[in-house]
């Protein structure tokens, strides 16, 4: 071997990573070559010094910051869970309101109107006409539907209140709550005005 | 701590408690922080990365399956966190070596010389040198941590040492002699 060992060969030789033939050739050369012997000694000095390099310890504030981040992350996950368990029922209730409103929307007015008409009927003397189906049955059905409608709104309102107690800033629940409250008030007003 | 499967199992068993995480932190904080210091050449950045690493370790601890040693797993998270940090940082500004880590007080000791030269070493070589020669990982472990082959790990290590030797030759023995290629 006429040439000097390459840097990589010296390091590999030091770690015993060379194949036996290459290791033998390198060993022969290093034994005869003061330049490579010195280079090998330098690589060895670096390799042997490295494990003794200082192990740095992070300052206390790092542990404090980790704990704080984990704590706030935990809070966020709890809030998300609450949002799920409270928000989903609230939204379901809101959907129920919307569905009921859609279902009872125009017909509901007629139904309430029917109650009123029925209530007035005896006074105006039209009760004797006895339309089919029986007006009293229609009135009962209308009142039942009306009450069910209002109960649906009330359930939605209650769910919204619970959700808002947990998370007052939930804009979607606030919107549902506000809409449901308005719907309830309108229904009550309509029933009161029509019923007089 | 030798990072055995048994140790991994013990860690997993204790993972549900804050105490075990604290213990894990105490066991690995030095290794993670030192690796981050040397890979990032900046102590403040290394503190941020150490935080990121342990937050991630905590969140993933319960899903750790013990297929590799805990140490390998944590080193992988640490190295990836360092790489991510550098990637983000590179977008903003070049790393300032002036804010570098404080090195040992022994003047011109080999360790001090290595410490001061590391920031100039190519990132790929540096990773392997830090993990192998400083932190004591085997090439098989480094291969798992970095997602490279054992051969690539060895090759990069030898190149890293070659770089250091060239840089430090004036201080190692003959001060005026730097071996030519």
Tab-separated table of C-alpha atoms in Angstrom:
chain	number	residue	atom	x	y	z
A	1	UNK	CA	0.000	0.000	0.000
A	2	UNK	CA	1.803	3.078	-1.272
A	3	UNK	CA	-0.814	5.728	-0.591
A	4	UNK	CA	-1.796	7.039	2.817
A	5	UNK	CA	-4.920	5.627	4.374
A	6	UNK	CA	-7.979	7.778	3.767
A	7	UNK	CA	-9.587	9.508	6.725
A	8	UNK	CA	-12.580	7.187	6.545
A	9	UNK	CA	-10.386	4.103	6.432
A	10	UNK	CA	-8.542	5.212	9.549
A	11	UNK	CA	-11.784	5.713	11.439
A	12	UNK	CA	-13.201	2.422	10.188
A	13	UNK	CA	-9.960	0.671	11.081
A	14	UNK	CA	-10.170	2.107	14.576
A	15	UNK	CA	-13.714	0.789	15.034
A	16	UNK	CA	-12.933	-2.587	13.495
A	17	UNK	CA	-15.357	-1.954	10.658
A	18	UNK	CA	-12.973	-2.964	7.863
A	19	UNK	CA	-13.082	-6.377	6.213
A	20	UNK	CA	-10.218	-8.575	7.381
A	21	UNK	CA	-8.210	-8.169	4.190
A	22	UNK	CA	-8.578	-4.372	4.142
A	23	UNK	CA	-7.834	-4.233	7.854
A	24	UNK	CA	-4.653	-6.219	7.346
A	25	UNK	CA	-3.495	-3.960	4.543
A	26	UNK	CA	-4.228	-0.845	6.596
A	27	UNK	CA	-2.434	-2.261	9.630
A	28	UNK	CA	0.679	-2.983	7.577
A	29	UNK	CA	0.691	0.519	6.141
A	30	UNK	CA	0.053	2.234	9.448
A	31	UNK	CA	2.905	0.328	11.035
A	32	UNK	CA	5.297	1.681	8.412
A	33	UNK	CA	3.850	5.168	7.873
A	34	UNK	CA	4.399	7.807	10.595
A	35	UNK	CA	1.936	10.186	8.916
A	36	UNK	CA	-0.929	7.702	9.055
A	37	UNK	CA	0.122	6.619	12.529
A	38	UNK	CA	-0.179	10.173	13.733
A	39	UNK	CA	-3.486	10.646	11.933
A	40	UNK	CA	-4.796	7.474	13.529
A	41	UNK	CA	-3.706	8.734	16.943
A	42	UNK	CA	-5.610	11.947	16.341
A	43	UNK	CA	-8.769	10.149	15.265
A	44	UNK	CA	-8.442	7.961	18.334
A	45	UNK	CA	-8.052	11.026	20.554
A	46	UNK	CA	-11.274	12.454	19.140
A	47	UNK	CA	-13.177	9.200	19.426
A	48	UNK	CA	-12.025	8.583	22.984
A	49	UNK	CA	-12.741	12.124	24.123
A	50	UNK	CA	-16.274	12.296	22.739
A	51	UNK	CA	-17.983	10.056	25.331
A	52	UNK	CA	-16.562	12.275	28.060
A	53	UNK	CA	-18.215	15.348	26.637
A	54	UNK	CA	-20.440	17.116	29.062
A	55	UNK	CA	-24.040	16.012	29.399
A	56	UNK	CA	-26.008	19.232	29.587
A	57	UNK	CA	-28.938	19.414	31.975
A	58	UNK	CA	-31.860	21.627	31.027
A	59	UNK	CA	-32.733	24.342	33.544
A	60	UNK	CA	-35.673	23.867	35.899
A	61	UNK	CA	-37.871	26.195	33.855
A	62	UNK	CA	-37.996	23.604	31.068
A	63	UNK	CA	-39.752	21.107	33.328
A	64	UNK	CA	-42.101	23.849	34.516
A	65	UNK	CA	-42.923	24.781	30.927
A	66	UNK	CA	-43.556	21.143	30.000
A	67	UNK	CA	-45.951	20.704	32.919
A	68	UNK	CA	-47.742	23.903	32.015
A	69	UNK	CA	-48.127	22.847	28.392
A	70	UNK	CA	-49.440	19.450	29.406
A	71	UNK	CA	-51.853	21.032	31.862
A	72	UNK	CA	-53.310	23.430	29.312
A	73	UNK	CA	-53.445	20.664	26.732
A	74	UNK	CA	-55.363	18.526	29.254
A	75	UNK	CA	-57.809	21.387	29.871
A	76	UNK	CA	-58.348	21.804	26.153
A	77	UNK	CA	-59.105	18.122	25.731
A	78	UNK	CA	-61.570	18.229	28.636
A	79	UNK	CA	-63.295	21.236	27.090
A	80	UNK	CA	-63.506	19.436	23.783
A	81	UNK	CA	-65.013	16.420	25.502
A	82	UNK	CA	-67.519	18.649	27.284
A	83	UNK	CA	-68.334	20.379	24.061
A	84	UNK	CA	-69.011	16.995	22.540
A	85	UNK	CA	-71.176	15.666	25.338
A	86	UNK	CA	-73.031	18.902	25.885
A	87	UNK	CA	-72.837	20.463	22.469
A	88	UNK	CA	-74.020	17.431	20.553
A	89	UNK	CA	-77.224	16.989	22.599
A	90	UNK	CA	-77.808	20.726	22.349
A	91	UNK	CA	-77.433	20.604	18.617
A	92	UNK	CA	-79.654	17.555	18.486
A	93	UNK	CA	-82.248	19.444	20.477
A	94	UNK	CA	-81.853	22.384	18.144
A	95	UNK	CA	-82.391	20.103	15.192
A	96	UNK	CA	-85.468	18.791	16.909
A	97	UNK	CA	-86.714	22.340	17.243
A	98	UNK	CA	-85.998	23.044	13.616
A	99	UNK	CA	-87.681	19.826	12.547
A	100	UNK	CA	-90.688	20.482	14.718
A	101	UNK	CA	-90.818	24.041	13.525
A	102	UNK	CA	-90.700	22.856	9.954
A	103	UNK	CA	-93.270	20.229	10.655
A	104	UNK	CA	-95.570	22.530	12.548
A	105	UNK	CA	-94.565	25.773	10.813
A	106	UNK	CA	-97.578	26.830	8.708
A	107	UNK	CA	-99.872	24.036	9.864
A	108	UNK	CA	-99.087	24.974	13.435
A	109	UNK	CA	-100.571	28.405	12.885
A	110	UNK	CA	-103.647	26.830	11.438
A	111	UNK	CA	-103.826	24.463	14.329
A	112	UNK	CA	-103.569	27.241	16.838
A	113	UNK	CA	-106.099	29.105	14.775
A	114	UNK	CA	-108.351	26.074	14.916
A	115	UNK	CA	-108.168	26.151	18.669
A	116	UNK	CA	-109.245	29.718	18.575
A	117	UNK	CA	-111.979	29.042	16.098
A	118	UNK	CA	-113.160	26.149	18.124
A	119	UNK	CA	-113.101	28.291	21.220
A	120	UNK	CA	-115.203	30.845	19.460
A	121	UNK	CA	-117.455	28.449	17.778
A	122	UNK	CA	-119.957	27.945	20.567
A	123	UNK	CA	-120.245	31.676	21.073
A	124	UNK	CA	-120.957	32.313	17.410
A	125	UNK	CA	-123.407	29.469	17.293
A	126	UNK	CA	-121.624	27.602	14.575
A	127	UNK	CA	-121.047	24.620	16.816
A	128	UNK	CA	-124.316	23.150	15.710
A	129	UNK	CA	-122.861	22.629	12.260
A	130	UNK	CA	-120.793	19.802	13.781
A	131	UNK	CA	-118.180	19.476	11.077
A	132	UNK	CA	-116.319	16.187	10.694
A	133	UNK	CA	-114.077	15.443	12.449
A	134	UNK	CA	-115.467	16.616	15.704
A	135	UNK	CA	-114.226	20.123	16.527
A	136	UNK	CA	-113.560	19.268	20.167
A	137	UNK	CA	-111.243	16.463	19.088
A	138	UNK	CA	-109.482	18.821	16.688
A	139	UNK	CA	-109.085	21.331	19.486
A	140	UNK	CA	-107.602	18.743	21.843
A	141	UNK	CA	-105.223	17.549	19.166
A	142	UNK	CA	-104.188	21.110	18.405
A	143	UNK	CA	-103.547	21.882	22.050
A	144	UNK	CA	-101.543	18.673	22.386
A	145	UNK	CA	-99.447	19.535	19.355
A	146	UNK	CA	-98.987	23.049	20.572
A	147	UNK	CA	-97.862	21.860	23.987
A	148	UNK	CA	-95.527	19.312	22.407
A	149	UNK	CA	-94.103	22.026	20.222
A	150	UNK	CA	-93.459	24.275	23.187
A	151	UNK	CA	-92.033	21.366	25.204
A	152	UNK	CA	-89.593	20.675	22.341
A	153	UNK	CA	-88.506	24.282	22.441
A	154	UNK	CA	-88.190	24.129	26.223
A	155	UNK	CA	-86.028	21.019	26.005
A	156	UNK	CA	-83.775	22.750	23.508
A	157	UNK	CA	-83.602	25.809	25.744
A	158	UNK	CA	-82.678	23.664	28.753
A	159	UNK	CA	-79.953	21.877	26.805
A	160	UNK	CA	-78.631	25.201	25.627
A	161	UNK	CA	-78.549	26.536	29.173
A	162	UNK	CA	-76.538	23.525	30.334
A	163	UNK	CA	-74.166	23.902	27.421
A	164	UNK	CA	-73.767	27.596	28.068
A	165	UNK	CA	-73.104	27.008	31.746
A	166	UNK	CA	-70.183	24.817	30.694
A	167	UNK	CA	-69.016	27.060	27.916
A	168	UNK	CA	-70.582	30.519	27.908
A	169	UNK	CA	-68.712	31.491	24.776
A	170	UNK	CA	-70.103	28.796	22.508
A	171	UNK	CA	-71.440	30.948	19.683
A	172	UNK	CA	-73.388	28.172	18.014
A	173	UNK	CA	-75.233	27.217	21.185
A	174	UNK	CA	-75.878	30.883	21.895
A	175	UNK	CA	-77.458	31.264	18.469
A	176	UNK	CA	-79.650	28.204	18.989
A	177	UNK	CA	-80.609	29.393	22.464
A	178	UNK	CA	-81.529	32.803	21.189
A	179	UNK	CA	-83.527	31.383	18.272
A	180	UNK	CA	-85.344	28.906	20.491
A	181	UNK	CA	-86.244	31.616	23.006
A	182	UNK	CA	-87.641	33.813	20.249
A	183	UNK	CA	-89.627	30.901	18.814
A	184	UNK	CA	-91.084	30.128	22.207
A	185	UNK	CA	-92.076	33.718	22.820
A	186	UNK	CA	-93.679	33.963	19.387
A	187	UNK	CA	-95.624	30.768	19.948
A	188	UNK	CA	-96.844	32.005	23.316
A	189	UNK	CA	-97.779	35.416	21.905
A	190	UNK	CA	-99.585	33.877	18.974
A	191	UNK	CA	-101.517	31.526	21.177
A	192	UNK	CA	-102.392	34.296	23.606
A	193	UNK	CA	-103.497	36.743	20.931
A	194	UNK	CA	-105.405	34.196	18.929
A	195	UNK	CA	-106.997	32.772	22.024
A	196	UNK	CA	-108.466	36.031	23.241
B	1	UNK	CA	-30.372	2.838	31.945
B	2	UNK	CA	-29.795	0.517	29.062
B	3	UNK	CA	-33.071	0.909	27.188
B	4	UNK	CA	-34.121	-2.728	27.358
B	5	UNK	CA	-37.534	-4.124	26.508
B	6	UNK	CA	-38.089	-4.779	30.208
B	7	UNK	CA	-37.438	-1.154	30.919
B	8	UNK	CA	-39.864	-0.236	28.180
B	9	UNK	CA	-42.490	-2.480	29.735
B	10	UNK	CA	-41.883	-0.942	33.138
B	11	UNK	CA	-42.192	2.515	31.693
B	12	UNK	CA	-45.404	1.643	29.919
B	13	UNK	CA	-46.846	0.139	33.062
B	14	UNK	CA	-46.134	3.318	34.924
B	15	UNK	CA	-47.118	5.584	32.091
B	16	UNK	CA	-50.474	6.464	33.575
B	17	UNK	CA	-49.005	8.413	36.434
B	18	UNK	CA	-47.418	11.807	36.415
B	19	UNK	CA	-44.623	10.450	38.576
B	20	UNK	CA	-43.472	7.972	35.960
B	21	UNK	CA	-43.329	10.712	33.379
B	22	UNK	CA	-41.333	12.829	35.760
B	23	UNK	CA	-38.984	9.891	36.239
B	24	UNK	CA	-38.704	9.462	32.513
B	25	UNK	CA	-37.906	13.134	32.208
B	26	UNK	CA	-35.197	12.885	34.836
B	27	UNK	CA	-33.689	9.888	33.099
B	28	UNK	CA	-33.613	11.329	29.609
B	29	UNK	CA	-33.554	15.096	29.989
B	30	UNK	CA	-29.764	15.256	29.837
B	31	UNK	CA	-29.522	13.092	26.764
B	32	UNK	CA	-32.271	14.930	24.945
B	33	UNK	CA	-31.070	18.377	25.911
B	34	UNK	CA	-27.421	17.612	25.121
B	35	UNK	CA	-28.342	16.169	21.737
B	36	UNK	CA	-30.503	19.192	20.992
B	37	UNK	CA	-27.775	21.598	22.144
B	38	UNK	CA	-25.258	19.999	19.823
B	39	UNK	CA	-27.564	19.616	16.890
B	40	UNK	CA	-28.907	23.142	17.128
B	41	UNK	CA	-25.826	24.894	18.511
B	42	UNK	CA	-28.071	27.072	20.585
B	43	UNK	CA	-29.075	26.534	24.184
B	44	UNK	CA	-32.328	28.491	24.097
B	45	UNK	CA	-33.480	26.608	21.009
B	46	UNK	CA	-32.472	23.360	22.688
B	47	UNK	CA	-34.687	24.238	25.655
B	48	UNK	CA	-37.659	24.764	23.337
B	49	UNK	CA	-36.995	21.514	21.533
B	50	UNK	CA	-36.587	19.646	24.822
B	51	UNK	CA	-40.027	20.891	25.810
B	52	UNK	CA	-41.480	19.757	22.497
B	53	UNK	CA	-39.842	16.359	22.822
B	54	UNK	CA	-41.174	15.610	26.286
B	55	UNK	CA	-44.652	16.920	25.554
B	56	UNK	CA	-44.691	14.549	22.597
B	57	UNK	CA	-43.274	11.708	24.674
B	58	UNK	CA	-45.987	12.228	27.271
B	59	UNK	CA	-48.753	12.228	24.687
B	60	UNK	CA	-47.441	9.149	22.906
B	61	UNK	CA	-46.262	7.199	25.925
B	62	UNK	CA	-49.430	5.154	26.281
B	63	UNK	CA	-49.300	4.123	22.654
B	64	UNK	CA	-45.628	3.165	22.884
B	65	UNK	CA	-45.579	-0.537	22.040
B	66	UNK	CA	-42.106	-1.359	23.231
B	67	UNK	CA	-40.996	-2.588	19.824
B	68	UNK	CA	-37.814	-0.593	20.164
B	69	UNK	CA	-35.931	0.508	23.257
B	70	UNK	CA	-37.316	3.533	25.063
B	71	UNK	CA	-34.038	5.330	24.465
B	72	UNK	CA	-34.216	4.720	20.713
B	73	UNK	CA	-37.802	5.927	20.672
B	74	UNK	CA	-36.995	9.099	22.587
B	75	UNK	CA	-33.889	9.799	20.537
B	76	UNK	CA	-35.957	9.452	17.370
B	77	UNK	CA	-38.463	11.975	18.673
B	78	UNK	CA	-35.619	14.263	19.731
B	79	UNK	CA	-33.765	14.106	16.427
B	80	UNK	CA	-36.956	14.675	14.465
B	81	UNK	CA	-37.841	17.600	16.703
B	82	UNK	CA	-34.404	19.102	16.073
B	83	UNK	CA	-34.770	18.645	12.334
B	84	UNK	CA	-38.245	20.188	12.392
B	85	UNK	CA	-36.961	23.077	14.438
B	86	UNK	CA	-34.076	23.719	12.075
B	87	UNK	CA	-36.396	23.528	9.098
B	88	UNK	CA	-38.718	26.121	10.631
B	89	UNK	CA	-35.820	28.211	11.794
B	90	UNK	CA	-34.142	28.172	8.416
B	91	UNK	CA	-37.177	29.889	7.013
B	92	UNK	CA	-36.782	32.753	9.425
B	93	UNK	CA	-33.086	33.305	9.872
B	94	UNK	CA	-29.713	31.679	9.869
B	95	UNK	CA	-28.682	30.097	13.121
B	96	UNK	CA	-26.518	32.349	15.203
B	97	UNK	CA	-23.485	30.465	16.421
B	98	UNK	CA	-22.656	33.345	18.719
B	99	UNK	CA	-25.483	32.250	20.982
B	100	UNK	CA	-23.934	28.829	21.107
B	101	UNK	CA	-23.758	26.489	24.032
B	102	UNK	CA	-21.333	27.001	26.848
B	103	UNK	CA	-18.577	24.477	26.696
B	104	UNK	CA	-16.450	22.987	29.440
B	105	UNK	CA	-14.045	25.222	31.240
B	106	UNK	CA	-10.885	23.240	30.488
B	107	UNK	CA	-8.983	25.361	27.983
B	108	UNK	CA	-8.213	23.596	24.731
B	109	UNK	CA	-9.246	20.191	26.003
B	110	UNK	CA	-10.183	17.842	23.197
B	111	UNK	CA	-13.800	17.852	24.335
B	112	UNK	CA	-13.860	21.627	24.279
B	113	UNK	CA	-12.303	21.646	20.837
B	114	UNK	CA	-14.855	19.173	19.550
B	115	UNK	CA	-17.656	21.209	21.097
B	116	UNK	CA	-16.538	24.374	19.397
B	117	UNK	CA	-16.095	22.632	16.039
B	118	UNK	CA	-19.402	20.761	15.991
B	119	UNK	CA	-21.488	23.715	14.785
B	120	UNK	CA	-19.416	23.837	11.612
B	121	UNK	CA	-19.886	20.175	10.854
B	122	UNK	CA	-22.366	19.123	8.168
B	123	UNK	CA	-25.725	18.259	9.709
B	124	UNK	CA	-25.767	14.643	8.540
B	125	UNK	CA	-22.320	13.904	9.956
B	126	UNK	CA	-23.066	15.773	13.132
B	127	UNK	CA	-26.213	13.804	13.908
B	128	UNK	CA	-24.383	10.497	13.698
B	129	UNK	CA	-21.316	11.735	15.571
B	130	UNK	CA	-23.438	13.105	18.415
B	131	UNK	CA	-25.517	9.950	18.664
B	132	UNK	CA	-22.640	7.463	18.307
B	133	UNK	CA	-19.511	8.944	19.797
B	134	UNK	CA	-21.060	11.297	22.352
B	135	UNK	CA	-24.326	9.629	23.322
B	136	UNK	CA	-23.052	6.106	22.827
B	137	UNK	CA	-25.742	4.669	20.561
B	138	UNK	CA	-24.863	1.698	18.385
B	139	UNK	CA	-25.064	1.925	14.628
B	140	UNK	CA	-28.135	-0.324	14.599
B	141	UNK	CA	-29.889	2.048	16.984
B	142	UNK	CA	-28.858	5.083	14.987
B	143	UNK	CA	-30.179	3.405	11.865
B	144	UNK	CA	-33.570	3.095	13.575
B	145	UNK	CA	-33.483	6.613	14.966
B	146	UNK	CA	-32.540	8.257	11.686
B	147	UNK	CA	-34.151	5.836	9.283
B	148	UNK	CA	-30.899	5.022	7.503
B	149	UNK	CA	-28.841	1.854	7.060
B	150	UNK	CA	-26.109	0.730	9.431
B	151	UNK	CA	-23.629	1.238	6.621
B	152	UNK	CA	-24.738	4.812	6.067
B	153	UNK	CA	-24.411	5.466	9.775
B	154	UNK	CA	-20.852	4.110	9.814
B	155	UNK	CA	-19.904	6.033	6.712
B	156	UNK	CA	-21.207	9.315	8.121
B	157	UNK	CA	-19.462	8.712	11.416
B	158	UNK	CA	-16.114	8.140	9.743
B	159	UNK	CA	-16.580	11.296	7.683
B	160	UNK	CA	-17.522	13.236	10.794
B	161	UNK	CA	-14.350	12.133	12.553
B	162	UNK	CA	-12.336	12.931	9.448
B	163	UNK	CA	-13.773	16.436	9.448
B	164	UNK	CA	-12.959	16.886	13.123
B	165	UNK	CA	-9.473	15.569	12.714
B	166	UNK	CA	-8.795	17.960	9.884
B	167	UNK	CA	-10.177	20.852	11.895
B	168	UNK	CA	-8.442	19.938	15.118
B	169	UNK	CA	-5.146	18.649	13.799
B	170	UNK	CA	-3.319	21.870	14.718
B	171	UNK	CA	-4.294	21.268	18.330
B	172	UNK	CA	-3.737	17.518	18.433
B	173	UNK	CA	-0.040	16.813	18.658
B	174	UNK	CA	1.854	18.563	15.891
B	175	UNK	CA	0.215	21.998	15.809
B	176	UNK	CA	1.406	22.808	12.297
B	177	UNK	CA	0.622	19.519	10.685
B	178	UNK	CA	-2.595	18.891	8.826
B	179	UNK	CA	-2.550	15.720	6.901
B	180	UNK	CA	-3.170	16.114	3.156
B	181	UNK	CA	-5.429	13.785	1.243
